[in-house]
PDB file of C-alpha atoms and ligand atoms in Angstrom:
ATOM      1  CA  UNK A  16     -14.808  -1.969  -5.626  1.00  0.00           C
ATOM      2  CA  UNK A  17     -11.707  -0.364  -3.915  1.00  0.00           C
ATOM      3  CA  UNK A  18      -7.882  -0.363  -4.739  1.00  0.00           C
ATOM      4  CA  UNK A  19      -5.470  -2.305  -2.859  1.00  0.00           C
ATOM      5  CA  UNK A  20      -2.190  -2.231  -1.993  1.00  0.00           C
ATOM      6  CA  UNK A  21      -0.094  -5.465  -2.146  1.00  0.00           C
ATOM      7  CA  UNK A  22       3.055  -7.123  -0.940  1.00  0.00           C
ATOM      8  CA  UNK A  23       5.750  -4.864  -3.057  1.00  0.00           C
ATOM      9  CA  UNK A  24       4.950  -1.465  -0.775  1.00  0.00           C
ATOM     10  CA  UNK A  25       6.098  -3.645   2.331  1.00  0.00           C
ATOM     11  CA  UNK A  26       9.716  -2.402   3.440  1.00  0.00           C
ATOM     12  CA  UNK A  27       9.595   0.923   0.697  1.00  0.00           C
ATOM     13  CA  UNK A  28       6.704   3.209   1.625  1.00  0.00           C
ATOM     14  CA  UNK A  29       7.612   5.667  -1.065  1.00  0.00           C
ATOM     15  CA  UNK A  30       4.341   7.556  -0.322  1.00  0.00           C
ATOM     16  CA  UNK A  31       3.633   8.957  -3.848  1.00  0.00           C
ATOM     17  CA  UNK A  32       0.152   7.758  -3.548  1.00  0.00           C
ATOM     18  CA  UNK A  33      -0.558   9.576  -0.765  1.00  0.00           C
ATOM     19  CA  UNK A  34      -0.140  12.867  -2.619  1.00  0.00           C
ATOM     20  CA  UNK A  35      -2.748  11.813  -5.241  1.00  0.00           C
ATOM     21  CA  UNK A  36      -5.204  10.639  -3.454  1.00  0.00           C
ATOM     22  CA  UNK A  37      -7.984  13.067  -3.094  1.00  0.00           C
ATOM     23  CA  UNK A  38      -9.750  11.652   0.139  1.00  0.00           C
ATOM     24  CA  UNK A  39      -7.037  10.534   2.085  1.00  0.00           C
ATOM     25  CA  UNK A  40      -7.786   6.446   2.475  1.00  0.00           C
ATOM     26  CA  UNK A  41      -3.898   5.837   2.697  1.00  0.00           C
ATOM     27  CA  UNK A  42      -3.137   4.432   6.480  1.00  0.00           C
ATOM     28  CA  UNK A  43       0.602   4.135   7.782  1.00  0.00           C
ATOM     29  CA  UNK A  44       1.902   1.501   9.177  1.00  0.00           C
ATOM     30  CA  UNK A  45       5.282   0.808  10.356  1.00  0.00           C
ATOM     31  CA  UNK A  46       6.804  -0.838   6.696  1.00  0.00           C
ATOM     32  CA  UNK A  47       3.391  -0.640   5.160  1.00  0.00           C
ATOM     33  CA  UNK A  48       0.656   1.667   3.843  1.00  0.00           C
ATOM     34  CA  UNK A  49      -2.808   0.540   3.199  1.00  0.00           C
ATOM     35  CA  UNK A  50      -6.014   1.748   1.314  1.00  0.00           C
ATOM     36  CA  UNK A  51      -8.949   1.882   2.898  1.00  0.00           C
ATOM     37  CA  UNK A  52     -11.539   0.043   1.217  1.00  0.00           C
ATOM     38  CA  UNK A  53     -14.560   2.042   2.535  1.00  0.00           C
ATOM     39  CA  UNK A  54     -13.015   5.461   2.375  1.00  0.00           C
ATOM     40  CA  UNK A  55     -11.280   4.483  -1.287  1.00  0.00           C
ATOM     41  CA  UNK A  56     -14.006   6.115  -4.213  1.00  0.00           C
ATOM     42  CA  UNK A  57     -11.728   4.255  -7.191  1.00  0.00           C
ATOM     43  CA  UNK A  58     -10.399   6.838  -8.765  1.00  0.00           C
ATOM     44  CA  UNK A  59      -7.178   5.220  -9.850  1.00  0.00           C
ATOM     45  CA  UNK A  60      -5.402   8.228  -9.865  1.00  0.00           C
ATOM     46  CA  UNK A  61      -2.723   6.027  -7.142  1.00  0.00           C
ATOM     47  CA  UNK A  62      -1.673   3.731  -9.631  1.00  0.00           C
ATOM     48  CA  UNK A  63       0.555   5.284 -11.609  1.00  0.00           C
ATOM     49  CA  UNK A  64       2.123   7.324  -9.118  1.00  0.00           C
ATOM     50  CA  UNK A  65       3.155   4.432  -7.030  1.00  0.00           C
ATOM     51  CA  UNK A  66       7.165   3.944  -7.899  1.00  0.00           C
ATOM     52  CA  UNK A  67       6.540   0.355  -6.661  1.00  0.00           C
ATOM     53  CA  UNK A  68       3.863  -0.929  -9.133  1.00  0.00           C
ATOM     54  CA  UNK A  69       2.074  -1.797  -5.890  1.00  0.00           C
ATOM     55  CA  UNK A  70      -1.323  -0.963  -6.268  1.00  0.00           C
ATOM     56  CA  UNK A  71      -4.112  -2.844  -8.186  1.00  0.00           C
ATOM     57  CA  UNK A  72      -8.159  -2.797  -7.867  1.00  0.00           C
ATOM     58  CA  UNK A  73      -9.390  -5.344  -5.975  1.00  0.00           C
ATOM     59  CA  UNK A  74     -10.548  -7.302  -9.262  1.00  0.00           C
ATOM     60  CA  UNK A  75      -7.360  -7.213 -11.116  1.00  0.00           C
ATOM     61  CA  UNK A  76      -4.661  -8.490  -8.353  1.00  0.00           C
ATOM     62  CA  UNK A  77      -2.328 -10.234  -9.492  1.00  0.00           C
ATOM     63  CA  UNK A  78      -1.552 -14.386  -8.799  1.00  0.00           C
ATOM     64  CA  UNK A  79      -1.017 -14.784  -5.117  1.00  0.00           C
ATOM     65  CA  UNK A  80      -1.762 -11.558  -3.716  1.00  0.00           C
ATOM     66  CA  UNK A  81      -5.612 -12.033  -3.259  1.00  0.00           C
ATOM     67  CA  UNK A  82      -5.393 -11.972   0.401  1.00  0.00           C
ATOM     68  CA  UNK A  83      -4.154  -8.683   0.554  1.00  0.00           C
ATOM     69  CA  UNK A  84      -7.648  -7.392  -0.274  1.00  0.00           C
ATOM     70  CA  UNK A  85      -8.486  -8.687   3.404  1.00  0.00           C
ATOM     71  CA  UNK A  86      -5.280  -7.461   5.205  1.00  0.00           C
ATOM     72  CA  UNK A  87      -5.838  -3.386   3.803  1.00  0.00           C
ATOM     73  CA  UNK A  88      -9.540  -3.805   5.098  1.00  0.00           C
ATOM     74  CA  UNK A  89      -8.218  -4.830   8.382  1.00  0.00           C
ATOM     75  CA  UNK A  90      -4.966  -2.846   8.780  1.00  0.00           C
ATOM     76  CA  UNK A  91      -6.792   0.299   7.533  1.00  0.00           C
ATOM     77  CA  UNK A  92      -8.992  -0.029  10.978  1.00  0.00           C
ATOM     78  CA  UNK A  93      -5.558  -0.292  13.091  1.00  0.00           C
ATOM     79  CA  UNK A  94      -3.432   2.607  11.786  1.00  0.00           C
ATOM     80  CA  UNK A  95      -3.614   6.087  11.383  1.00  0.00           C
ATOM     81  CA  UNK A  96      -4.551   7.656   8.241  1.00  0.00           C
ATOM     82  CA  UNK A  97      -0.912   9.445   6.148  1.00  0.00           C
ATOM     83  CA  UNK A  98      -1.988  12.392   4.574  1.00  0.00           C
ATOM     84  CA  UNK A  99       1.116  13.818   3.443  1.00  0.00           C
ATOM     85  CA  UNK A 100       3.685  12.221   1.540  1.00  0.00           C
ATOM     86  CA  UNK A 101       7.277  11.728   3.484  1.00  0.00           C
ATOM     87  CA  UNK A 102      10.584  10.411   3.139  1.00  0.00           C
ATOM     88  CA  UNK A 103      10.276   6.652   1.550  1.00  0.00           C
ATOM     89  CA  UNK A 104      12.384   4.410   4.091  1.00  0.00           C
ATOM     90  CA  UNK A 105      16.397   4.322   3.792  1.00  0.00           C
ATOM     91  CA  UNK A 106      16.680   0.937   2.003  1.00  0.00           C
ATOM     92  CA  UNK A 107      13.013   1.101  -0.001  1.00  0.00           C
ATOM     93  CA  UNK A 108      15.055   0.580  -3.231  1.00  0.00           C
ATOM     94  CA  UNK A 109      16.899  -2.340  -1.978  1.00  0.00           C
ATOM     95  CA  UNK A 110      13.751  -3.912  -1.058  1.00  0.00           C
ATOM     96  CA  UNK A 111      11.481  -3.339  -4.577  1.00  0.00           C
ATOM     97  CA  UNK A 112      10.815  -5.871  -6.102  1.00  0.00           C
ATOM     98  CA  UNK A 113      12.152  -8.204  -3.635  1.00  0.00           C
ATOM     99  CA  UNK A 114       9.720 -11.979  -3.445  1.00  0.00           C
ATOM    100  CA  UNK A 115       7.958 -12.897  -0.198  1.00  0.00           C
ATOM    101  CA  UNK A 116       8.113  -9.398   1.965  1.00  0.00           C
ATOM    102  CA  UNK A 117       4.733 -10.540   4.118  1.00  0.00           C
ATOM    103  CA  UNK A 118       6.704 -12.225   6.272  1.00  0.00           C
ATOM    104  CA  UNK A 119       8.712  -8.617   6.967  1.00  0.00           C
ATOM    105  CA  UNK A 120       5.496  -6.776   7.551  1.00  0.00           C
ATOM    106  CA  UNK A 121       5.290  -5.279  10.903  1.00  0.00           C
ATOM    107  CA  UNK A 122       1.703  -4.177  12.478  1.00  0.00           C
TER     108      UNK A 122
HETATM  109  S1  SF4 B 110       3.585   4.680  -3.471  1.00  0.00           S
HETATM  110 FE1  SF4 B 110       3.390   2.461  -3.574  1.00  0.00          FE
HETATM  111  S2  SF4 B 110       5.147   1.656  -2.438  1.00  0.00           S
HETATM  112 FE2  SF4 B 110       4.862   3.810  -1.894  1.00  0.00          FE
HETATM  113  S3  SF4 B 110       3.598   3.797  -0.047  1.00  0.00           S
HETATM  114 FE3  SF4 B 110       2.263   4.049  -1.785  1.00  0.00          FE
HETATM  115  S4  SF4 B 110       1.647   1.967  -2.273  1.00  0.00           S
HETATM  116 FE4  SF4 B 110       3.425   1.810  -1.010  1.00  0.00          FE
HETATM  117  S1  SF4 B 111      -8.098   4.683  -6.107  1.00  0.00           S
HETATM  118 FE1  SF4 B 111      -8.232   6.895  -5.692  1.00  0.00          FE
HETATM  119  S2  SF4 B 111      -9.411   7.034  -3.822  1.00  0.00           S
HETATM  120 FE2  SF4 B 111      -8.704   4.925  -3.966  1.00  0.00          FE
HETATM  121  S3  SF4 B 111      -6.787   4.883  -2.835  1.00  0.00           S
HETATM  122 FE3  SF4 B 111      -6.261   5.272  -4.967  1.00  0.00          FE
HETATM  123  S4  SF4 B 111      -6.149   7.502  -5.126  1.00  0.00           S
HETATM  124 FE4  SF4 B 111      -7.247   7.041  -3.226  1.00  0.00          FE
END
């Protein structure tokens, strides 16, 4: 199993998670952080620290985000790992909870 994170982190990138996470699976993207699911030892600990309610396990994800499980596996093997929380982006709060942000994601 391994967490993911889905469609509500694109455009806010608060980074909270990253400071929990004790083996550093979060990778950075420009409007995006991902989990990588073969680093990621489910701890959970993410979850509740992530402002955004973005985060879910990989069995639990909500209606219409199951292909996100797919995109983290691949975007995790294209960006660098974060592995210190940093400034969220200007307009993150504008953007949570915002519908249909995969079409803002930038690789
Ligand atoms: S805390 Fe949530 S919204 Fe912020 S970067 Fe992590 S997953 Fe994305
Ligand atoms: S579940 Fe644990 S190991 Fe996996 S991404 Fe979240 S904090 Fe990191």
């Amino acid at each position: 199993m391994t967490y993911v994170v889905t469609e509500n982190c694109i455009q806010c990138k608060y980074t909270d998670c990253v400071e929990v996470c004790p083996v550093d699976c979060f990778h950075e993207g420009p409007n995006f952080l991902v989990i990588d699911p073969d680093a990621c030892i489910d701890c959970s600990l993410c979850v509740p620290a992530c402002p955004a309610e973005a985060i879910y396990p990989d069995d639990e994800l909500p209606e219409g985000q199951a292909h996100f499980t797919a995109l983290n596996a691949e975007l995790s093997k294209l960006w660098p790992v974060l592995d210190e929380p940093k400034a969220p982006l200007p307009d993150a709060d504008d953007w949570d909870g915002e519908p249909d942000k995969l079409s803002h994601l930038k690789r």
